[in-house]
């Protein structure tokens, strides 16, 4: 059996019956497009989550104050939940930590010349940039001498630097925070947004002592309270042990009863993002499975179309048999028609899926290996479903009696 004897009639049949061909394509086309789009968008989300995990660092813990307790009840008053003394105790008593960095945070207006911007001001120590490294584009970082002297110096994130100074070099310039002049000593490299939507580039870092005395005041009304402590663990494999050790130390320092709730929270930032990443992966998997159902529906549609085609072309089939076509050639013709429908529908579906991904801004994810694998699997599955669905119509066509096919109308 020569391929041309079956391929040419199959192509001719698809070209002649264009409406039927188009309708048969829809299920396969939309099924493949949905799978490609879902996988690409899921891969793009996964890439962002992975980048966020790398940005946070798999070795970072964050100690945050919870609601303060007052006479056994939760309140916003009472003793401070996390203090500088807690930070010092963690640094001295917990082994395996590379950096311990207490910090304060507040939102305020910053002015430079005739420009102003509402921004996050963070009071930090140099240890903050050891716990969460952040390269500079110009100038110098904050140093211990700045903290010791309560110096009025500021380190600007990329975005606030552009807002206040445009293309000028901010180093050495003056910004006013609550009418207090601060000398800009450096600018940090651009970071963009976190997954929570926070603009990481709209921040100003000043010495923590300066922040407490001149800008942000006392946290929760306490002179030693801090808004959080960032910890960097030397060995990521021991981060859970470090978290447990920090929690035990703080419960002991805060004299927390066995049945009492903690007045602080120890967060493993990367673990939270890893859980979110796994959740995104499972969601992508479920949506892909749902989209795959449309491929099966498309396969059923193609089977119905092929059955109608067999019924309409009985005389053609009978004539071909009468002039010498074998039953195997007749059956293969319908299988090839189904395969061509599948390949054409899959091709259009891939194009639609990729265009949709570009429309949603997920272009970089198209180049990821899992995207290519998903496309191959979608096209392969669509072709398999289509061929299997067309086995019965092709078998029925091959078993037609030539005499009955020619006489029946």
CSV table of C-alpha atoms in Angstrom, one decimal:
chain,number,residue,atom,x,y,z
A,1,UNK,CA,0.0,0.0,0.0
A,2,UNK,CA,1.5,3.3,-1.1
A,3,UNK,CA,1.1,6.3,1.2
A,4,UNK,CA,0.0,8.5,-1.7
A,5,UNK,CA,-3.0,6.3,-2.5
A,6,UNK,CA,-4.5,7.1,0.9
A,7,UNK,CA,-3.0,10.5,1.8
A,8,UNK,CA,-4.2,12.3,-1.3
A,9,UNK,CA,-7.8,11.2,-1.0
A,10,UNK,CA,-7.7,12.1,2.8
A,11,UNK,CA,-6.4,15.6,2.0
A,12,UNK,CA,-9.0,16.0,-0.7
A,13,UNK,CA,-11.8,15.0,1.6
A,14,UNK,CA,-10.8,17.4,4.3
A,15,UNK,CA,-10.5,20.3,1.8
A,16,UNK,CA,-13.9,19.6,0.2
A,17,UNK,CA,-15.8,19.3,3.5
A,18,UNK,CA,-14.3,22.5,5.1
A,19,UNK,CA,-17.2,23.2,7.5
A,20,UNK,CA,-17.2,19.7,8.9
A,21,UNK,CA,-13.4,19.8,9.1
A,22,UNK,CA,-13.5,23.1,11.0
A,23,UNK,CA,-16.1,21.8,13.5
A,24,UNK,CA,-14.1,18.6,14.1
A,25,UNK,CA,-11.0,20.7,14.8
A,26,UNK,CA,-12.6,22.9,17.5
A,27,UNK,CA,-12.5,20.4,20.4
A,28,UNK,CA,-8.9,19.4,19.8
A,29,UNK,CA,-7.9,23.0,19.1
A,30,UNK,CA,-9.3,24.5,22.3
A,31,UNK,CA,-8.2,21.5,24.4
A,32,UNK,CA,-4.6,21.8,23.3
A,33,UNK,CA,-4.7,25.6,23.6
A,34,UNK,CA,-6.1,25.4,27.2
A,35,UNK,CA,-3.4,22.9,28.2
A,36,UNK,CA,-0.6,25.0,26.7
A,37,UNK,CA,-1.9,28.2,28.3
A,38,UNK,CA,-2.4,26.7,31.7
A,39,UNK,CA,1.0,25.0,31.7
A,40,UNK,CA,2.8,28.2,30.6
A,41,UNK,CA,1.0,30.4,33.1
A,42,UNK,CA,1.6,27.9,35.8
A,43,UNK,CA,5.2,27.6,34.9
A,44,UNK,CA,5.5,31.4,34.9
A,45,UNK,CA,4.0,31.6,38.4
A,46,UNK,CA,6.3,28.8,39.5
A,47,UNK,CA,9.3,30.8,38.2
A,48,UNK,CA,8.2,33.9,40.1
A,49,UNK,CA,7.8,31.8,43.3
A,50,UNK,CA,11.2,30.2,42.8
A,51,UNK,CA,12.7,33.7,42.2
A,52,UNK,CA,11.0,34.9,45.4
A,53,UNK,CA,12.4,32.0,47.4
A,54,UNK,CA,15.9,32.8,46.1
A,55,UNK,CA,15.3,36.5,46.9
A,56,UNK,CA,14.1,35.7,50.4
A,57,UNK,CA,16.9,33.2,50.9
A,58,UNK,CA,16.2,29.6,52.0
A,59,UNK,CA,18.3,30.4,55.1
A,60,UNK,CA,16.3,33.3,56.5
A,61,UNK,CA,14.1,33.4,59.6
A,62,UNK,CA,12.0,36.3,60.7
A,63,UNK,CA,10.9,37.0,64.3
A,64,UNK,CA,7.9,39.2,64.5
A,65,UNK,CA,6.0,40.5,67.5
A,66,UNK,CA,2.5,39.1,68.1
A,67,UNK,CA,-0.2,40.7,70.1
A,68,UNK,CA,1.2,41.7,73.5
A,69,UNK,CA,-0.3,40.0,76.6
A,70,UNK,CA,-1.7,42.0,79.5
A,71,UNK,CA,-2.9,40.0,82.6
A,72,UNK,CA,-3.4,36.9,80.4
A,73,UNK,CA,-5.5,38.6,77.7
A,74,UNK,CA,-4.4,39.8,74.3
A,75,UNK,CA,-4.0,43.5,73.8
A,76,UNK,CA,-1.8,46.0,72.0
A,77,UNK,CA,-0.5,47.3,75.3
A,78,UNK,CA,1.6,45.7,78.0
A,79,UNK,CA,5.2,44.4,77.7
A,80,UNK,CA,6.9,44.6,74.3
A,81,UNK,CA,6.8,41.3,72.4
A,82,UNK,CA,10.3,41.5,70.8
A,83,UNK,CA,13.1,43.8,72.0
A,84,UNK,CA,16.7,44.6,71.3
A,85,UNK,CA,17.6,42.5,74.3
A,86,UNK,CA,15.9,39.5,72.7
A,87,UNK,CA,18.0,40.2,69.5
A,88,UNK,CA,21.2,40.3,71.6
A,89,UNK,CA,20.3,37.1,73.4
A,90,UNK,CA,19.6,35.3,70.1
A,91,UNK,CA,22.9,36.4,68.8
A,92,UNK,CA,24.8,35.2,71.9
A,93,UNK,CA,23.0,32.0,72.8
A,94,UNK,CA,21.8,30.5,69.4
A,95,UNK,CA,24.6,28.9,67.5
A,96,UNK,CA,24.8,28.5,63.7
A,97,UNK,CA,23.6,32.1,62.9
A,98,UNK,CA,25.4,34.2,60.4
A,99,UNK,CA,23.5,37.4,61.1
A,100,UNK,CA,21.0,38.8,63.6
A,101,UNK,CA,19.4,42.1,62.6
A,102,UNK,CA,16.7,43.9,64.6
A,103,UNK,CA,14.7,46.6,62.7
A,104,UNK,CA,11.9,49.2,62.9
A,105,UNK,CA,9.5,50.2,60.2
A,106,UNK,CA,7.1,53.0,59.5
A,107,UNK,CA,5.4,54.8,56.6
A,108,UNK,CA,6.2,58.5,56.2
A,109,UNK,CA,6.6,61.4,53.7
A,110,UNK,CA,10.1,62.0,52.2
A,111,UNK,CA,11.0,65.3,50.5
A,112,UNK,CA,13.9,66.2,48.2
A,113,UNK,CA,13.8,69.7,46.7
A,114,UNK,CA,10.3,70.1,45.3
A,115,UNK,CA,9.6,66.4,45.0
A,116,UNK,CA,8.0,64.3,47.7
A,117,UNK,CA,6.9,60.7,48.1
A,118,UNK,CA,5.2,58.5,50.7
A,119,UNK,CA,7.6,55.7,51.4
A,120,UNK,CA,8.5,53.0,53.9
A,121,UNK,CA,11.3,54.0,56.3
A,122,UNK,CA,13.2,51.2,57.9
A,123,UNK,CA,15.5,51.7,60.9
A,124,UNK,CA,18.2,49.0,60.6
A,125,UNK,CA,21.6,47.9,61.6
A,126,UNK,CA,24.4,46.9,59.2
A,127,UNK,CA,23.5,43.3,60.0
A,128,UNK,CA,20.3,43.6,58.0
A,129,UNK,CA,22.3,43.6,54.8
A,130,UNK,CA,24.2,40.6,56.0
A,131,UNK,CA,21.0,38.7,56.8
A,132,UNK,CA,19.4,39.7,53.4
A,133,UNK,CA,22.2,40.8,51.0
A,134,UNK,CA,21.2,43.7,48.7
A,135,UNK,CA,23.9,45.1,46.4
A,136,UNK,CA,24.6,48.8,46.0
A,137,UNK,CA,24.6,50.7,42.7
A,138,UNK,CA,26.4,53.7,44.1
A,139,UNK,CA,27.7,55.0,47.4
A,140,UNK,CA,28.4,53.0,50.6
A,141,UNK,CA,26.3,50.9,53.0
A,142,UNK,CA,25.3,51.8,56.5
A,143,UNK,CA,28.0,51.0,59.1
A,144,UNK,CA,28.2,50.5,62.8
A,145,UNK,CA,29.5,54.0,63.3
A,146,UNK,CA,26.2,55.4,61.8
A,147,UNK,CA,24.2,53.4,64.4
A,148,UNK,CA,26.5,54.4,67.3
A,149,UNK,CA,26.3,58.1,66.4
A,150,UNK,CA,22.6,58.1,65.5
A,151,UNK,CA,23.8,59.6,62.3
A,152,UNK,CA,21.3,61.3,59.9
A,153,UNK,CA,22.3,59.3,56.9
A,154,UNK,CA,20.0,57.4,54.5
A,155,UNK,CA,20.3,54.5,52.1
A,156,UNK,CA,17.8,54.7,49.2
A,157,UNK,CA,16.2,51.9,47.3
A,158,UNK,CA,16.2,52.2,43.5
A,159,UNK,CA,12.6,53.4,43.0
A,160,UNK,CA,12.5,56.1,45.6
A,161,UNK,CA,15.9,57.3,44.4
A,162,UNK,CA,14.5,57.7,40.8
A,163,UNK,CA,11.4,59.4,42.1
A,164,UNK,CA,13.2,62.0,44.2
A,165,UNK,CA,16.3,62.6,42.0
A,166,UNK,CA,15.5,61.3,38.5
A,167,UNK,CA,18.7,60.5,36.7
A,168,UNK,CA,21.0,62.4,39.1
A,169,UNK,CA,23.3,60.6,41.4
A,170,UNK,CA,21.6,60.9,44.9
A,171,UNK,CA,24.9,60.2,46.8
A,172,UNK,CA,25.7,63.2,48.9
A,173,UNK,CA,22.3,64.8,48.3
A,174,UNK,CA,19.9,65.7,51.1
A,175,UNK,CA,16.4,64.2,51.7
A,176,UNK,CA,14.0,65.4,54.5
A,177,UNK,CA,12.2,62.8,56.6
A,178,UNK,CA,9.7,64.5,58.9
A,179,UNK,CA,11.5,67.8,58.2
A,180,UNK,CA,14.8,66.3,59.4
A,181,UNK,CA,17.6,66.5,56.8
A,182,UNK,CA,19.4,63.2,56.0
A,183,UNK,CA,22.4,62.8,53.8
A,184,UNK,CA,22.1,60.1,51.1
A,185,UNK,CA,25.1,57.8,51.4
A,186,UNK,CA,24.1,55.1,48.8
A,187,UNK,CA,21.5,53.6,46.5
A,188,UNK,CA,20.5,50.0,46.4
A,189,UNK,CA,20.1,47.8,43.3
A,190,UNK,CA,16.6,47.5,41.8
A,191,UNK,CA,14.5,44.6,43.2
A,192,UNK,CA,11.0,45.1,41.9
A,193,UNK,CA,7.9,43.8,43.7
A,194,UNK,CA,7.4,41.0,46.2
A,195,UNK,CA,4.7,38.3,45.5
A,196,UNK,CA,2.6,40.1,48.2
A,197,UNK,CA,2.7,43.2,45.9
A,198,UNK,CA,5.0,45.3,48.1
A,199,UNK,CA,7.2,47.7,46.2
A,200,UNK,CA,10.7,46.7,47.5
A,201,UNK,CA,12.2,49.7,45.6
A,202,UNK,CA,10.1,52.3,47.5
A,203,UNK,CA,12.1,52.1,50.8
A,204,UNK,CA,14.6,54.2,52.7
A,205,UNK,CA,17.0,52.7,55.3
A,206,UNK,CA,18.4,54.7,58.1
A,207,UNK,CA,20.3,53.8,61.3
A,208,UNK,CA,17.9,52.1,63.8
A,209,UNK,CA,19.0,54.5,66.6
A,210,UNK,CA,18.2,57.5,64.5
A,211,UNK,CA,14.8,56.0,63.5
A,212,UNK,CA,13.8,55.5,67.1
A,213,UNK,CA,15.0,58.9,68.4
A,214,UNK,CA,14.0,61.1,65.5
A,215,UNK,CA,11.7,59.5,63.0
A,216,UNK,CA,9.6,56.5,64.1
A,217,UNK,CA,9.6,56.8,67.8
A,218,UNK,CA,9.0,53.9,70.2
A,219,UNK,CA,7.4,50.8,68.8
A,220,UNK,CA,4.3,50.1,70.8
A,221,UNK,CA,5.3,52.8,73.2
A,222,UNK,CA,8.4,50.9,74.5
A,223,UNK,CA,11.9,52.3,74.2
A,224,UNK,CA,13.6,48.9,73.4
A,225,UNK,CA,10.9,47.2,71.3
A,226,UNK,CA,11.6,46.4,67.7
A,227,UNK,CA,9.3,45.6,64.7
A,228,UNK,CA,11.1,42.4,63.9
A,229,UNK,CA,14.4,40.5,63.9
A,230,UNK,CA,15.8,39.0,60.7
A,231,UNK,CA,18.1,35.9,61.2
A,232,UNK,CA,20.3,34.2,58.7
A,233,UNK,CA,21.1,30.6,59.3
A,234,UNK,CA,24.5,29.2,58.4
A,235,UNK,CA,23.2,25.7,57.3
A,236,UNK,CA,19.8,25.6,55.6
A,237,UNK,CA,19.4,22.0,56.6
A,238,UNK,CA,19.3,23.1,60.2
A,239,UNK,CA,16.8,25.9,59.8
A,240,UNK,CA,14.0,24.1,61.6
A,241,UNK,CA,16.2,23.4,64.5
A,242,UNK,CA,17.3,27.0,64.6
A,243,UNK,CA,13.6,28.1,64.5
A,244,UNK,CA,12.8,25.8,67.4
A,245,UNK,CA,15.8,27.0,69.4
A,246,UNK,CA,14.8,30.7,68.9
A,247,UNK,CA,11.2,30.0,69.9
A,248,UNK,CA,12.4,28.1,73.0
A,249,UNK,CA,14.7,30.9,74.0
A,250,UNK,CA,12.1,33.7,73.6
A,251,UNK,CA,9.5,31.7,75.5
A,252,UNK,CA,12.0,31.4,78.3
A,253,UNK,CA,13.0,35.0,78.2
A,254,UNK,CA,9.3,36.2,78.1
A,255,UNK,CA,8.4,33.7,80.9
A,256,UNK,CA,5.7,32.2,78.8
A,257,UNK,CA,3.7,29.5,80.6
A,258,UNK,CA,3.4,26.0,79.2
A,259,UNK,CA,-0.2,26.5,78.2
A,260,UNK,CA,0.2,30.2,77.2
A,261,UNK,CA,0.3,31.4,73.6
A,262,UNK,CA,3.5,33.0,72.2
A,263,UNK,CA,3.6,36.8,72.1
A,264,UNK,CA,5.8,36.5,69.0
A,265,UNK,CA,6.0,34.6,65.7
A,266,UNK,CA,9.0,32.9,64.1
A,267,UNK,CA,8.5,32.6,60.4
A,268,UNK,CA,10.5,30.6,57.9
A,269,UNK,CA,9.9,32.8,54.8
A,270,UNK,CA,11.2,30.3,52.3
A,271,UNK,CA,9.1,27.5,53.7
A,272,UNK,CA,6.0,29.7,53.3
A,273,UNK,CA,6.9,30.4,49.7
A,274,UNK,CA,7.7,26.7,49.1
A,275,UNK,CA,4.3,25.8,50.3
A,276,UNK,CA,2.8,28.4,48.1
A,277,UNK,CA,4.9,27.1,45.2
A,278,UNK,CA,3.6,23.5,45.8
A,279,UNK,CA,0.0,24.8,46.0
A,280,UNK,CA,0.5,26.6,42.6
A,281,UNK,CA,1.9,23.4,41.1
A,282,UNK,CA,-1.0,21.3,42.3
A,283,UNK,CA,-3.5,24.0,41.0
A,284,UNK,CA,-1.7,23.9,37.6
A,285,UNK,CA,-1.9,20.1,37.6
A,286,UNK,CA,-5.7,20.1,38.3
A,287,UNK,CA,-6.4,22.7,35.7
A,288,UNK,CA,-4.4,20.8,33.2
A,289,UNK,CA,-6.4,17.7,34.0
A,290,UNK,CA,-9.6,19.6,33.5
A,291,UNK,CA,-8.4,21.0,30.2
A,292,UNK,CA,-7.4,17.5,29.1
A,293,UNK,CA,-11.1,16.5,29.4
A,294,UNK,CA,-11.8,18.7,26.5
A,295,UNK,CA,-9.4,16.6,24.4
A,296,UNK,CA,-11.5,13.6,25.1
A,297,UNK,CA,-14.7,15.5,24.2
A,298,UNK,CA,-12.9,16.6,21.0
A,299,UNK,CA,-12.1,12.9,20.3
A,300,UNK,CA,-15.8,12.0,20.6
A,301,UNK,CA,-16.7,14.9,18.3
A,302,UNK,CA,-14.2,13.6,15.7
A,303,UNK,CA,-15.6,10.1,16.0
A,304,UNK,CA,-19.1,11.4,15.3
A,305,UNK,CA,-17.9,13.5,12.4
A,306,UNK,CA,-16.1,10.5,10.9
A,307,UNK,CA,-19.2,8.3,11.3
A,308,UNK,CA,-21.2,10.9,9.4
A,309,UNK,CA,-18.5,11.1,6.8
A,310,UNK,CA,-18.6,7.3,6.3
A,311,UNK,CA,-22.4,7.4,5.9
A,312,UNK,CA,-22.2,10.3,3.4
A,313,UNK,CA,-19.4,8.7,1.4
A,314,UNK,CA,-20.7,5.2,1.0
A,315,UNK,CA,-20.9,5.4,-2.8
A,316,UNK,CA,-17.3,6.8,-2.9
A,317,UNK,CA,-16.1,4.0,-0.8
A,318,UNK,CA,-18.0,1.4,-2.9
A,319,UNK,CA,-16.6,2.9,-6.1
A,320,UNK,CA,-13.0,2.8,-4.8
A,321,UNK,CA,-13.4,-0.8,-3.8
A,322,UNK,CA,-15.0,-1.7,-7.1
A,323,UNK,CA,-11.9,-0.3,-9.0
A,324,UNK,CA,-9.5,-2.2,-6.8
A,325,UNK,CA,-9.0,-0.4,-3.5
A,326,UNK,CA,-8.3,-2.7,-0.7
A,327,UNK,CA,-10.3,-2.6,2.6
A,328,UNK,CA,-7.1,-1.8,4.4
A,329,UNK,CA,-6.6,1.3,2.2
A,330,UNK,CA,-10.1,2.4,2.9
A,331,UNK,CA,-9.6,2.1,6.6
A,332,UNK,CA,-6.3,3.8,6.5
A,333,UNK,CA,-7.7,6.7,4.6
A,334,UNK,CA,-10.1,7.5,7.4
A,335,UNK,CA,-7.4,7.0,10.0
A,336,UNK,CA,-5.1,9.4,8.1
A,337,UNK,CA,-8.0,12.0,7.9
A,338,UNK,CA,-8.4,11.8,11.7
A,339,UNK,CA,-4.7,12.1,12.2
A,340,UNK,CA,-4.5,15.2,9.9
A,341,UNK,CA,-7.4,16.7,11.8
A,342,UNK,CA,-5.6,16.1,15.1
A,343,UNK,CA,-2.3,17.6,13.8
A,344,UNK,CA,-4.0,20.6,12.3
A,345,UNK,CA,-6.1,21.2,15.4
A,346,UNK,CA,-3.1,20.7,17.7
A,347,UNK,CA,-1.0,23.1,15.7
A,348,UNK,CA,-3.7,25.8,15.8
A,349,UNK,CA,-4.1,25.1,19.6
A,350,UNK,CA,-0.4,25.5,20.3
A,351,UNK,CA,-0.4,28.8,18.5
A,352,UNK,CA,-3.4,30.1,20.4
A,353,UNK,CA,-2.0,28.9,23.7
A,354,UNK,CA,1.3,30.6,23.1
A,355,UNK,CA,-0.4,33.8,22.0
A,356,UNK,CA,-2.6,33.7,25.1
A,357,UNK,CA,0.5,33.3,27.2
A,358,UNK,CA,2.2,36.3,25.6
A,359,UNK,CA,-1.0,38.3,26.1
A,360,UNK,CA,-0.9,37.5,29.8
A,361,UNK,CA,2.8,38.5,30.0
A,362,UNK,CA,4.1,35.0,30.5
A,363,UNK,CA,6.4,35.0,27.5
A,364,UNK,CA,9.6,34.0,29.4
A,365,UNK,CA,8.0,30.8,30.7
A,366,UNK,CA,7.5,29.6,27.1
A,367,UNK,CA,11.2,28.9,26.9
A,368,UNK,CA,11.2,26.7,30.0
A,369,UNK,CA,11.7,22.9,29.4
A,370,UNK,CA,8.4,21.9,31.0
A,371,UNK,CA,6.5,24.1,28.5
A,372,UNK,CA,8.0,22.2,25.5
A,373,UNK,CA,7.3,18.9,27.3
A,374,UNK,CA,3.7,20.0,27.9
A,375,UNK,CA,3.3,20.9,24.2
A,376,UNK,CA,4.6,17.5,23.1
A,377,UNK,CA,2.4,15.7,25.6
A,378,UNK,CA,-0.7,17.7,24.5
A,379,UNK,CA,-0.1,17.1,20.8
A,380,UNK,CA,0.7,13.5,21.4
A,381,UNK,CA,-2.3,12.9,23.6
A,382,UNK,CA,-4.6,14.7,21.1
A,383,UNK,CA,-3.3,12.6,18.2
A,384,UNK,CA,-3.7,9.4,20.2
A,385,UNK,CA,-7.2,10.2,21.3
A,386,UNK,CA,-8.2,11.2,17.7
A,387,UNK,CA,-6.8,8.0,16.2
A,388,UNK,CA,-8.4,5.8,18.8
A,389,UNK,CA,-11.7,7.6,18.3
A,390,UNK,CA,-11.6,7.1,14.6
A,391,UNK,CA,-10.8,3.4,14.8
A,392,UNK,CA,-14.5,2.4,14.8
A,393,UNK,CA,-15.5,4.7,11.8
A,394,UNK,CA,-12.5,3.5,9.8
A,395,UNK,CA,-13.3,-0.1,10.6
A,396,UNK,CA,-16.9,0.4,9.6
A,397,UNK,CA,-15.8,2.0,6.3
A,398,UNK,CA,-13.5,-0.9,5.5
A,399,UNK,CA,-16.2,-3.5,6.1
A,400,UNK,CA,-18.7,-1.9,3.7
A,401,UNK,CA,-19.9,-4.2,1.0
A,402,UNK,CA,-19.0,-2.6,-2.4
A,403,UNK,CA,-22.3,-3.7,-4.1
A,404,UNK,CA,-24.5,-2.4,-1.2
A,405,UNK,CA,-22.5,0.8,-1.0
A,406,UNK,CA,-22.9,1.6,-4.7
A,407,UNK,CA,-26.7,0.9,-4.8
A,408,UNK,CA,-27.6,2.4,-1.4
A,409,UNK,CA,-28.6,6.1,-1.4
